[in-house]
Coordinates of C-alpha atoms in Angstrom, one line a residue:
Chain A
M1 CA -12.9 -0.4 63.2
T2 CA -16.0 0.0 61.0
K3 CA -14.5 2.6 58.7
N4 CA -11.6 0.1 58.2
T5 CA -13.5 -2.3 57.2
L6 CA -15.6 -0.2 54.8
L7 CA -12.4 1.0 53.1
L8 CA -10.8 -2.8 53.0
L9 CA -13.9 -3.9 51.5
F10 CA -14.2 -0.9 48.8
L11 CA -10.5 -1.8 47.8
S12 CA -11.1 -5.4 47.5
I13 CA -14.3 -4.4 45.3
L14 CA -12.7 -2.1 43.4
S15 CA -9.0 -4.2 42.6
G16 CA -11.6 -7.3 42.1
G17 CA -13.5 -5.0 39.8
L18 CA -10.3 -4.0 37.9
Y19 CA -9.1 -7.2 37.6
S20 CA -11.5 -8.8 36.1
C21 CA -11.7 -5.4 33.6
H22 CA -8.5 -6.4 32.8
S23 CA -8.5 -9.9 32.2
K24 CA -12.2 -10.2 31.0
I25 CA -12.8 -11.4 27.5
K26 CA -14.3 -9.5 25.3
A27 CA -18.0 -10.7 24.2
D28 CA -16.6 -11.2 20.1
E29 CA -13.9 -13.2 21.3
I30 CA -13.5 -17.0 21.6
P31 CA -11.2 -18.1 24.2
V32 CA -9.1 -21.0 23.6
D33 CA -6.3 -23.0 25.8
L34 CA -2.9 -23.2 25.3
C35 CA -2.3 -27.2 25.5
S36 CA 1.0 -27.6 24.0
V37 CA 3.6 -26.8 21.5
E38 CA 5.8 -28.2 18.9
L39 CA 9.0 -27.2 17.2
D40 CA 9.7 -28.1 13.6
L41 CA 12.6 -27.0 11.6
I42 CA 12.2 -24.7 8.7
D43 CA 14.3 -24.1 5.2
N44 CA 13.6 -20.3 3.9
T45 CA 15.8 -21.0 1.0
F46 CA 12.8 -20.4 -1.8
A47 CA 9.6 -17.9 -1.7
S48 CA 8.4 -19.0 1.5
P49 CA 9.5 -21.2 4.8
Q50 CA 9.1 -24.6 4.3
L51 CA 10.1 -27.9 6.8
A52 CA 13.4 -28.8 6.4
A53 CA 13.4 -32.1 3.9
G54 CA 16.9 -32.9 4.9
D55 CA 19.1 -32.9 7.6
T56 CA 21.1 -30.0 6.5
V57 CA 20.2 -26.2 6.1
E58 CA 22.0 -23.0 5.3
A59 CA 22.2 -21.2 8.5
K60 CA 21.0 -17.8 6.5
A61 CA 17.9 -19.5 5.5
F62 CA 17.4 -21.7 8.8
G63 CA 14.4 -20.5 10.9
L64 CA 12.1 -22.8 13.8
R65 CA 8.4 -23.2 13.6
A66 CA 6.6 -22.7 16.9
V67 CA 3.5 -24.7 16.8
L68 CA 0.6 -23.8 19.6
N69 CA -1.9 -26.3 19.8
Y70 CA -5.0 -24.6 21.7
V71 CA -8.7 -26.1 22.2
Y72 CA -12.0 -24.5 23.2
D73 CA -11.5 -23.0 26.8
G74 CA -13.2 -25.7 29.0
N75 CA -12.4 -28.7 26.6
I76 CA -10.3 -31.6 27.4
C77 CA -6.6 -30.6 26.3
R78 CA -5.4 -33.7 24.2
I79 CA -2.9 -33.9 21.2
S80 CA -4.7 -36.3 19.5
P81 CA -8.6 -37.7 20.0
L82 CA -7.8 -41.3 19.5
E83 CA -5.1 -41.2 22.5
T84 CA -8.3 -40.6 24.6
F85 CA -11.4 -42.6 23.4
S86 CA -14.4 -41.6 25.2
F87 CA -17.5 -42.8 25.1
F88 CA -18.9 -39.1 25.3
P89 CA -17.7 -37.8 21.9
A90 CA -18.9 -34.3 22.8
C91 CA -16.2 -33.8 25.4
Y92 CA -14.1 -33.0 21.9
A93 CA -16.8 -31.5 20.0
S94 CA -15.9 -27.9 19.2
S95 CA -18.2 -25.2 19.1
S96 CA -19.2 -23.9 15.4
P97 CA -16.0 -21.9 14.3
D98 CA -16.8 -18.4 13.4
A99 CA -14.5 -16.5 11.4
R100 CA -15.8 -13.3 12.2
K101 CA -14.5 -13.4 16.2
V102 CA -11.1 -12.7 17.4
Y103 CA -9.6 -16.0 19.3
V104 CA -7.6 -15.3 22.3
S105 CA -5.5 -17.8 24.6
T106 CA -6.4 -17.7 28.1
E107 CA -3.3 -18.1 29.3
R108 CA -0.7 -15.4 28.8
I109 CA 2.7 -15.5 27.8
D110 CA 5.5 -14.1 30.1
S111 CA 8.5 -15.1 28.1
I112 CA 10.1 -17.7 25.8
A113 CA 13.6 -19.4 25.9
I114 CA 15.3 -20.9 22.9
I115 CA 18.1 -23.2 24.3
T116 CA 20.7 -24.8 22.1
T117 CA 22.3 -27.7 23.3
N118 CA 25.6 -26.6 21.4
Y119 CA 27.7 -23.9 21.4
F120 CA 26.3 -21.2 19.0
D121 CA 29.0 -18.5 19.3
A122 CA 30.9 -16.5 22.2
G123 CA 28.1 -14.9 23.7
H124 CA 26.2 -18.0 23.5
P125 CA 27.5 -21.3 24.9
A126 CA 26.1 -24.6 25.1
G127 CA 22.9 -24.5 26.7
S128 CA 21.8 -20.8 26.9
N129 CA 19.1 -19.0 25.9
V130 CA 19.5 -17.7 21.6
A131 CA 16.2 -16.4 21.5
G132 CA 17.7 -13.1 20.8
C133 CA 19.2 -14.7 17.7
F134 CA 15.8 -15.2 16.1
S135 CA 13.0 -13.1 14.8
V136 CA 9.1 -13.6 14.4
F137 CA 8.4 -13.2 10.8
E138 CA 5.1 -12.3 10.1
K139 CA 2.6 -10.2 7.2
F140 CA 6.6 -8.7 5.9
E141 CA 7.1 -7.7 9.7
F142 CA 10.3 -8.9 12.0
H143 CA 9.4 -8.6 15.7
E144 CA 11.5 -9.8 18.9
A145 CA 10.5 -13.3 19.8
N146 CA 9.6 -12.0 23.3
S147 CA 7.7 -9.2 22.5
Y148 CA 5.7 -11.0 20.2
F149 CA 4.4 -13.7 22.4
F150 CA 4.0 -11.8 25.4
G151 CA 1.2 -10.5 26.8
Y152 CA -2.5 -10.8 25.9
R153 CA -2.7 -11.3 22.2
S154 CA -5.2 -12.8 19.3
I155 CA -4.1 -15.8 17.7
N156 CA -3.8 -16.6 13.9
L157 CA -5.2 -20.0 13.5
V158 CA -4.0 -22.2 10.9
S159 CA -7.4 -23.6 10.5
E160 CA -10.5 -23.7 12.8
Y161 CA -11.5 -26.6 11.8
T162 CA -8.6 -28.7 12.7
F163 CA -8.5 -30.3 16.1
P164 CA -6.4 -29.2 18.2
L165 CA -6.2 -25.8 16.9
K166 CA -3.0 -24.6 15.6
E167 CA -1.0 -21.4 15.5
E168 CA 2.2 -21.5 13.3
V169 CA 4.6 -19.2 14.3
N170 CA 8.0 -18.8 12.2
L171 CA 10.8 -17.8 13.5
L172 CA 13.8 -17.0 11.6
L173 CA 17.1 -17.2 12.1
K174 CA 19.0 -13.6 11.8
E175 CA 22.0 -13.6 13.8
M176 CA 24.5 -16.5 12.8
P177 CA 26.5 -19.2 14.6
E178 CA 29.9 -18.4 14.9
Y179 CA 30.8 -22.2 12.9
S180 CA 28.9 -24.5 10.9
G181 CA 28.0 -27.4 12.7
D182 CA 25.3 -29.6 14.1
F183 CA 22.4 -27.8 16.5
Q184 CA 19.6 -29.0 18.5
F185 CA 17.0 -26.2 19.5
T186 CA 14.8 -26.4 22.8
I187 CA 11.9 -23.7 23.1
R188 CA 9.7 -23.0 26.4
F189 CA 7.0 -21.0 27.1
F190 CA 6.9 -19.5 30.6
L191 CA 3.1 -19.1 31.1
N192 CA 1.9 -16.9 33.7
N193 CA 0.1 -19.4 35.4
G194 CA 3.7 -21.0 36.4
D195 CA 3.1 -23.7 33.9
V196 CA 6.3 -24.6 31.1
L197 CA 5.3 -25.5 28.0
E198 CA 8.6 -27.2 25.9
S199 CA 9.4 -28.7 22.7
V200 CA 12.4 -30.1 21.1
A201 CA 13.6 -30.2 17.7
S202 CA 15.4 -32.7 15.5
Q203 CA 19.2 -32.0 15.3
I204 CA 20.1 -30.2 11.9
H205 CA 23.4 -29.4 10.3
L206 CA 23.6 -25.8 9.9
N207 CA 26.2 -24.5 7.2
I208 CA 28.2 -20.8 7.2
Chain B
M1 CA -24.7 22.1 -10.5
K2 CA -23.9 24.9 -9.2
L3 CA -21.8 26.0 -12.1
A4 CA -24.3 25.6 -14.2
V5 CA -26.7 27.7 -12.4
V6 CA -23.9 30.5 -12.7
L7 CA -23.4 30.0 -16.3
L8 CA -27.2 30.3 -16.8
I9 CA -27.4 33.2 -14.2
C10 CA -24.8 34.8 -16.5
M11 CA -26.5 33.9 -20.0
L12 CA -29.9 35.5 -18.9
S13 CA -28.2 38.8 -17.8
F14 CA -26.2 39.0 -20.7
S15 CA -28.6 38.1 -23.2
G16 CA -30.6 41.5 -23.4
S17 CA -26.9 43.6 -24.0
A18 CA -26.1 44.6 -27.1
Q19 CA -25.2 42.2 -30.0
T20 CA -21.8 41.6 -30.0
D21 CA -20.3 41.3 -33.6
E22 CA -17.0 41.1 -35.4
N23 CA -16.3 44.6 -35.2
H24 CA -17.1 44.5 -31.6
P25 CA -15.4 41.4 -29.9
P26 CA -15.1 40.6 -26.3
R27 CA -12.4 41.7 -24.6
F28 CA -13.0 39.4 -21.3
V29 CA -13.6 35.6 -21.5
I30 CA -14.4 33.4 -19.4
Q31 CA -14.1 29.3 -20.1
P32 CA -15.2 26.5 -17.5
A33 CA -14.2 23.0 -19.2
I34 CA -14.9 19.5 -18.6
G35 CA -12.9 16.9 -20.4
Y36 CA -10.6 13.8 -21.5
S37 CA -7.1 13.2 -21.3
Y38 CA -4.6 10.2 -22.8
R39 CA -1.3 10.7 -21.4
L40 CA 1.2 9.7 -24.0
T41 CA 4.5 7.7 -23.0
D42 CA 7.7 7.2 -25.0
G43 CA 7.8 3.6 -25.0
K44 CA 8.6 0.9 -22.2
S45 CA 11.4 0.4 -20.2
S46 CA 12.8 -2.6 -18.6
Y47 CA 12.7 -1.0 -15.1
P48 CA 9.8 -2.1 -12.9
V49 CA 9.9 1.9 -11.9
D50 CA 8.7 3.1 -15.6
F51 CA 5.6 0.8 -14.9
L52 CA 4.1 3.7 -13.4
S53 CA 3.8 5.8 -16.4
E54 CA 1.9 2.5 -18.0
L55 CA -0.9 3.8 -15.3
G56 CA -4.0 5.6 -15.7
R57 CA -3.1 7.0 -19.1
H58 CA -6.9 7.6 -19.4
S59 CA -8.5 10.3 -17.6
I60 CA -12.1 11.7 -17.5
N61 CA -11.1 14.0 -14.9
H62 CA -9.0 16.8 -16.7
H63 CA -11.3 19.9 -16.2
F64 CA -9.7 23.7 -16.7
F65 CA -10.9 27.2 -15.9
A66 CA -9.4 29.7 -18.0
G67 CA -9.8 33.5 -18.5
S68 CA -8.8 35.6 -21.2
I69 CA -8.2 39.4 -21.7
F70 CA -7.8 40.6 -24.9
L71 CA -6.2 43.6 -26.1
S72 CA -7.1 43.9 -29.3
Q73 CA -9.6 42.5 -31.7
S74 CA -7.3 39.5 -32.1
F75 CA -4.4 39.1 -29.5
G76 CA -4.8 38.7 -25.7
I77 CA -3.7 37.3 -22.6
N78 CA -4.7 34.0 -21.1
L79 CA -4.9 32.6 -17.6
K80 CA -5.8 28.8 -17.3
A81 CA -5.8 26.7 -13.9
T82 CA -6.6 23.1 -14.9
L83 CA -6.6 19.9 -12.6
N84 CA -6.1 16.0 -13.9
V85 CA -7.0 13.5 -11.3
K86 CA -6.4 9.7 -12.4
Q87 CA -7.9 6.4 -10.5
Y88 CA -7.5 2.9 -11.7
K89 CA -10.3 1.4 -9.8
N90 CA -11.5 -0.2 -12.9
E91 CA -7.9 -1.2 -14.4
Y92 CA -6.5 -2.1 -11.0
Q93 CA -7.0 -6.2 -11.8
S94 CA -5.4 -6.2 -15.1
K95 CA -3.0 -3.8 -14.5
G96 CA -2.0 -5.5 -10.7
E97 CA -1.7 -8.8 -12.7
Q98 CA 1.0 -7.2 -14.8
F99 CA 2.9 -5.4 -12.4
S100 CA 3.2 -8.8 -10.3
S101 CA 4.4 -10.8 -13.6
F102 CA 6.7 -8.1 -14.5
I103 CA 8.4 -7.9 -11.1
R104 CA 8.7 -11.6 -10.6
D105 CA 10.6 -11.6 -13.9
Y106 CA 12.5 -8.7 -13.5
H107 CA 13.8 -10.0 -10.1
S108 CA 13.9 -13.4 -10.7
P109 CA 16.4 -15.4 -10.3
L110 CA 18.1 -13.8 -6.9
H111 CA 14.9 -12.8 -5.5
Y112 CA 11.0 -13.8 -5.1
T113 CA 8.3 -11.1 -5.1
E114 CA 5.3 -10.4 -3.3
Y115 CA 2.9 -8.1 -4.8
D116 CA -0.9 -7.4 -3.2
I117 CA -3.0 -6.8 -6.3
Q118 CA -5.5 -4.7 -4.6
R119 CA -3.3 -2.1 -3.7
M120 CA -3.1 -1.6 -7.5
K121 CA -6.9 -0.3 -6.7
F122 CA -5.8 2.8 -4.5
Y123 CA -3.0 4.1 -7.1
L124 CA -3.9 7.8 -7.5
G125 CA -2.5 10.5 -9.5
E126 CA -3.1 13.6 -9.3
S127 CA -1.7 16.8 -11.3
A128 CA -2.5 20.5 -10.8
F129 CA -1.5 22.8 -13.9
I130 CA -1.2 26.7 -14.0
S131 CA 0.0 28.3 -17.0
L132 CA 0.2 31.7 -18.7
G133 CA 0.2 32.7 -22.4
V134 CA -1.0 34.1 -25.4
A135 CA -4.3 33.8 -27.4
Y136 CA -5.1 34.6 -31.2
R137 CA -8.3 34.5 -32.4
I138 CA -10.5 34.8 -35.5
I139 CA -14.2 35.5 -35.4
K140 CA -16.6 34.7 -38.2
N141 CA -19.9 35.7 -37.5
K142 CA -20.9 33.4 -34.8
W143 CA -17.6 31.1 -34.7
T144 CA -14.3 31.8 -33.3
C145 CA -11.1 30.5 -33.8
Q146 CA -8.6 30.6 -31.0
F147 CA -4.7 29.6 -31.1
G148 CA -3.0 29.4 -27.7
L149 CA 0.4 29.0 -25.9
N150 CA 0.4 28.8 -22.3
L151 CA 3.8 28.3 -20.4
G152 CA 3.2 27.5 -16.8
G153 CA 4.0 24.7 -14.1
I154 CA 3.1 21.2 -13.2
K155 CA 2.6 19.9 -9.6
M156 CA 1.6 15.9 -9.7
K157 CA 0.8 14.2 -6.6
T158 CA 1.0 10.2 -6.8
A159 CA 0.8 7.3 -4.5
G160 CA 3.9 5.2 -5.0
I161 CA 3.8 1.5 -5.6
T162 CA 5.1 -0.8 -2.6
Y163 CA 6.0 -4.3 -2.8
Y164 CA 8.5 -7.1 -1.2
L165 CA 11.4 -9.1 -1.9
K166 CA 12.6 -12.1 -0.5
E167 CA 16.3 -13.1 -1.2
H168 CA 16.6 -16.4 -2.3
G169 CA 18.4 -19.0 0.0
S170 CA 18.3 -16.3 3.1
N171 CA 16.1 -14.8 5.8
D172 CA 16.1 -11.2 4.2
Y173 CA 13.4 -9.4 3.3
Q174 CA 13.2 -5.5 1.8
S175 CA 10.2 -3.2 0.7
V176 CA 10.4 -1.7 -2.3
L177 CA 8.6 1.2 -3.0
L178 CA 8.7 3.0 -6.4
K179 CA 8.2 6.5 -7.1
T180 CA 9.0 9.7 -9.6
D181 CA 10.7 13.2 -7.7
M182 CA 7.5 14.5 -9.5
D183 CA 5.9 14.8 -6.2
D184 CA 9.0 17.0 -4.8
R185 CA 8.9 20.2 -8.0
M186 CA 7.3 21.7 -9.6
M187 CA 7.7 21.1 -13.6
L188 CA 7.5 23.7 -16.6
S189 CA 4.7 22.9 -18.7
I190 CA 4.0 24.2 -22.2
E191 CA 1.0 23.8 -23.9
P192 CA -0.1 25.1 -27.0
S193 CA -3.8 24.3 -28.0
F194 CA -6.9 25.1 -30.6
L195 CA -10.0 26.0 -29.2
L196 CA -13.2 26.4 -31.5
S197 CA -16.5 28.2 -30.2
Y198 CA -20.0 28.5 -31.4
K199 CA -21.9 31.3 -29.6
P200 CA -25.5 30.3 -30.0
I201 CA -27.1 33.3 -27.6
K202 CA -25.8 36.4 -27.0
R203 CA -22.7 36.4 -24.6
L204 CA -22.6 32.6 -24.3
G205 CA -21.2 30.1 -26.4
I206 CA -19.9 26.2 -26.3
F207 CA -16.5 25.5 -27.3
I208 CA -14.6 22.5 -27.9
N209 CA -10.6 22.9 -27.2
C210 CA -7.9 20.7 -28.4
S211 CA -4.5 20.7 -26.4
Y212 CA -1.4 19.2 -26.2
L213 CA 0.5 19.5 -22.9
F214 CA 4.2 18.6 -22.1
S215 CA 7.4 19.2 -20.0
P216 CA 10.4 19.3 -21.1
S217 CA 11.9 18.5 -17.1
K218 CA 13.2 15.4 -17.4
I219 CA 11.6 12.9 -14.6
R220 CA 13.7 10.6 -11.8
Q221 CA 12.0 7.3 -11.6
I222 CA 13.3 6.5 -7.7
E223 CA 13.5 2.9 -6.0
E224 CA 13.6 2.6 -2.3
R225 CA 14.8 -0.7 -1.0
T226 CA 14.5 -0.9 2.7
D227 CA 15.8 -4.1 5.0
L228 CA 12.8 -5.2 6.8
Y229 CA 15.2 -6.4 9.8
T230 CA 17.2 -3.7 9.8
D231 CA 15.6 -0.7 8.2
F232 CA 18.3 0.2 6.7
R233 CA 17.2 2.1 3.3
Q234 CA 18.7 2.1 -0.5
T235 CA 17.2 5.0 -2.8
F236 CA 18.5 4.1 -6.7
E237 CA 17.4 6.6 -9.2
H238 CA 16.9 5.5 -12.6
S239 CA 17.0 8.1 -16.0
A240 CA 14.0 8.9 -17.4
K241 CA 12.9 7.2 -20.5
N242 CA 9.6 8.7 -20.4
K243 CA 8.8 12.5 -20.9
Y244 CA 5.7 13.9 -19.7
H245 CA 3.1 14.6 -22.1
M246 CA -0.4 14.3 -22.8
I247 CA -3.3 15.2 -25.3
A248 CA -6.5 16.8 -24.1
V249 CA -9.7 17.5 -25.3
N250 CA -12.3 19.5 -23.3
L251 CA -16.0 21.0 -23.7
G252 CA -17.0 24.0 -22.2
L253 CA -18.7 27.2 -22.2
S254 CA -17.6 30.4 -23.1
V255 CA -18.8 33.7 -20.8
E256 CA -18.2 36.9 -22.9
L257 CA -17.8 40.2 -21.0
G258 CA -17.3 43.7 -22.3
K259 CA -16.4 44.7 -26.0
I260 CA -13.8 46.2 -27.6
T261 CA -14.1 49.3 -29.6
K262 CA -12.3 50.4 -32.6

């Protein structure tokens, strides 16, 4: 009995230690909480992806921009301070940004899905996941969307001086729809804590 | 520093030997030298890949080590090994901006270009030459004129230039690598030269050497385009509009060994 108890205690300590080592944020990393996501439409006709100005984009130059909103770990997760006026502004005060450090999300993303409300092609009817048709493009490299967001990763913030902190990720359409038409996309982030963050983009007409 | 010590030892050991004169010229001559080279080009081309020939035309790292064996008072065989190293750190900003502007105009309007000017700082070209030839010398008192004609090979190693293309109106991106085929082969080299030497002390002289080095081989300029999404690669070769030729000026020491008796 005593031996079994000691063995169980030892295994508990060991697994707890391993878990904490695995999930522990390093001393030079700043933890941030993922609050919400937004989804914009982008037009990559010119030198770099821009927000789509009109309601029509050429499909081969089309993309989505996922905007992930973060706050510093422990701060209140709000989209805009104006929505939540407080007599305690320190609640929204951020610690001094440190450009030398690395920002990491406390929530892990298990997977993402990009749902099309319209028929895309034979393999992707209305309501299906077309994340495989998009590819993350960053620093002149293409990445598969799920593998890019999955797991423990450092975050490239647009600026450390905005509230909330924003990360913009461009997903370029690399597999064309079968027909021209109106499309509406929804992006969903499935977090490892069971939460789902979702955003719906405006409708757009894609020309083949 | 080590070279200076070796040469000093040679000078001291030979200084006591019999004076070499016109009637008893040295049989062996060893000539290490440092110098400068300037690579000539045949004019500008419209291809971005030819921009490589515009880079690093100046080099203050053109050094050689030569040895001559004279079979008679005037004629001998010369063996020469040369190393030429170019770096573009001092001119990378201006060259980088020129290149960036060049490719932007060249690919417009079908493509947009992206080039990191900082990359030009690390563009390095190394050339090694080895040649064998004949030497003819004229000795007058302490002065020696030596004419040489060497044949050999050049082996170059260059880092290519990489930039990115984005197609107008689509999500297609490509990387472009510019390089020459000189990295993959040895090229024939021909080098006529003129050397003027003065011998202030016995067996040891100083010289200045001027040479023109060229290769009759054609240089193929290569452009590799890789689709960043599919990794599909295409290779284009452009006929070389530039030949490889340069002029060099070297300063060195002549160490004389042995003597030719009539």
